[in-house]
Amino acid sequence: MAILGLLLTLSTAVSLCSGVAIELLTESLANILKVFGNGRIWEGILVIAITCGFVGGIFETFNFYYYQNTH
């Protein structure tokens, strides 16, 4: 959901900007994704998504055990 919200926010911000700003934003985002994806944009998206899912799972596990032992 957070990624969807981020994409909606970015698309709204991009639609309010001029053409030059749109090119700079999309080019910058593509470069960031290429860094995480070894030159491939979709691989960068998958790496970030899997990492966020893994961290979220660790956080949920921590909360489960923490509240199980304290209450």
mmCIF file of C-alpha atoms in Angstrom:
data_model
loop_
_atom_site.group_PDB
_atom_site.id
_atom_site.type_symbol
_atom_site.label_atom_id
_atom_site.label_comp_id
_atom_site.label_asym_id
_atom_site.label_seq_id
_atom_site.Cartn_x
_atom_site.Cartn_y
_atom_site.Cartn_z
ATOM 1 C CA MET A 1 0.000 0.000 0.000
ATOM 2 C CA ALA A 2 2.821 2.384 0.814
ATOM 3 C CA ILE A 3 4.371 1.874 -2.611
ATOM 4 C CA LEU A 4 1.010 2.503 -4.281
ATOM 5 C CA GLY A 5 0.588 5.688 -2.269
ATOM 6 C CA LEU A 6 4.097 6.775 -3.182
ATOM 7 C CA LEU A 7 3.417 6.168 -6.871
ATOM 8 C CA LEU A 8 0.155 8.127 -6.701
ATOM 9 C CA THR A 9 1.878 10.997 -4.936
ATOM 10 C CA LEU A 10 4.710 11.012 -7.463
ATOM 11 C CA SER A 11 2.304 10.925 -10.400
ATOM 12 C CA THR A 12 0.382 13.875 -8.964
ATOM 13 C CA ALA A 13 3.575 15.816 -8.334
ATOM 14 C CA VAL A 14 4.846 15.026 -11.817
ATOM 15 C CA SER A 15 1.602 16.166 -13.426
ATOM 16 C CA LEU A 16 1.967 19.541 -11.690
ATOM 17 C CA CYS A 17 5.555 20.046 -12.879
ATOM 18 C CA SER A 18 6.849 21.234 -16.202
ATOM 19 C CA GLY A 19 8.201 18.937 -18.899
ATOM 20 C CA VAL A 20 11.830 19.471 -17.913
ATOM 21 C CA ALA A 21 11.118 18.596 -14.286
ATOM 22 C CA ILE A 22 9.269 15.462 -15.374
ATOM 23 C CA GLU A 23 12.257 14.278 -17.385
ATOM 24 C CA LEU A 24 14.618 14.940 -14.476
ATOM 25 C CA LEU A 25 12.388 13.106 -11.998
ATOM 26 C CA THR A 26 11.859 10.058 -14.180
ATOM 27 C CA GLU A 27 15.527 9.922 -15.129
ATOM 28 C CA SER A 28 16.596 10.174 -11.477
ATOM 29 C CA LEU A 29 14.130 7.497 -10.387
ATOM 30 C CA ALA A 30 15.271 5.226 -13.211
ATOM 31 C CA ASN A 31 18.916 5.710 -12.200
ATOM 32 C CA ILE A 32 18.154 4.837 -8.571
ATOM 33 C CA LEU A 33 16.298 1.695 -9.615
ATOM 34 C CA LYS A 34 19.113 0.722 -11.969
ATOM 35 C CA VAL A 35 21.614 0.955 -9.107
ATOM 36 C CA PHE A 36 19.617 -1.518 -7.032
ATOM 37 C CA GLY A 37 18.828 -3.716 -10.025
ATOM 38 C CA ASN A 38 22.265 -4.116 -11.615
ATOM 39 C CA GLY A 39 21.262 -1.971 -14.573
ATOM 40 C CA ARG A 40 17.663 -3.210 -14.854
ATOM 41 C CA ILE A 41 14.772 -1.077 -13.625
ATOM 42 C CA TRP A 42 12.351 -3.959 -12.928
ATOM 43 C CA GLU A 43 14.999 -5.870 -11.033
ATOM 44 C CA GLY A 44 15.591 -2.776 -8.890
ATOM 45 C CA ILE A 45 11.866 -2.571 -8.111
ATOM 46 C CA LEU A 46 11.831 -6.235 -7.118
ATOM 47 C CA VAL A 47 14.911 -5.893 -4.920
ATOM 48 C CA ILE A 48 13.416 -2.944 -3.046
ATOM 49 C CA ALA A 49 10.031 -4.673 -2.694
ATOM 50 C CA ILE A 50 11.530 -7.931 -1.411
ATOM 51 C CA THR A 51 13.748 -6.037 1.031
ATOM 52 C CA CYS A 52 10.794 -4.058 2.388
ATOM 53 C CA GLY A 53 8.786 -7.270 2.767
ATOM 54 C CA PHE A 54 11.643 -8.958 4.603
ATOM 55 C CA VAL A 55 12.110 -6.034 6.996
ATOM 56 C CA GLY A 56 8.356 -5.900 7.600
ATOM 57 C CA GLY A 57 8.343 -9.614 8.416
ATOM 58 C CA ILE A 58 11.190 -9.183 10.874
ATOM 59 C CA PHE A 59 9.349 -6.281 12.508
ATOM 60 C CA GLU A 60 6.135 -8.311 12.824
ATOM 61 C CA THR A 61 8.060 -11.248 14.333
ATOM 62 C CA PHE A 62 9.731 -8.942 16.833
ATOM 63 C CA ASN A 63 6.381 -7.434 17.868
ATOM 64 C CA PHE A 64 4.775 -10.855 18.198
ATOM 65 C CA TYR A 65 7.454 -12.159 20.540
ATOM 66 C CA TYR A 66 7.812 -8.885 22.431
ATOM 67 C CA TYR A 67 4.119 -8.564 23.265
ATOM 68 C CA GLN A 68 3.766 -12.280 23.907
ATOM 69 C CA ASN A 69 6.432 -12.095 26.626
ATOM 70 C CA THR A 70 5.359 -8.790 28.178
ATOM 71 C CA HIS A 71 1.608 -9.399 28.529
#
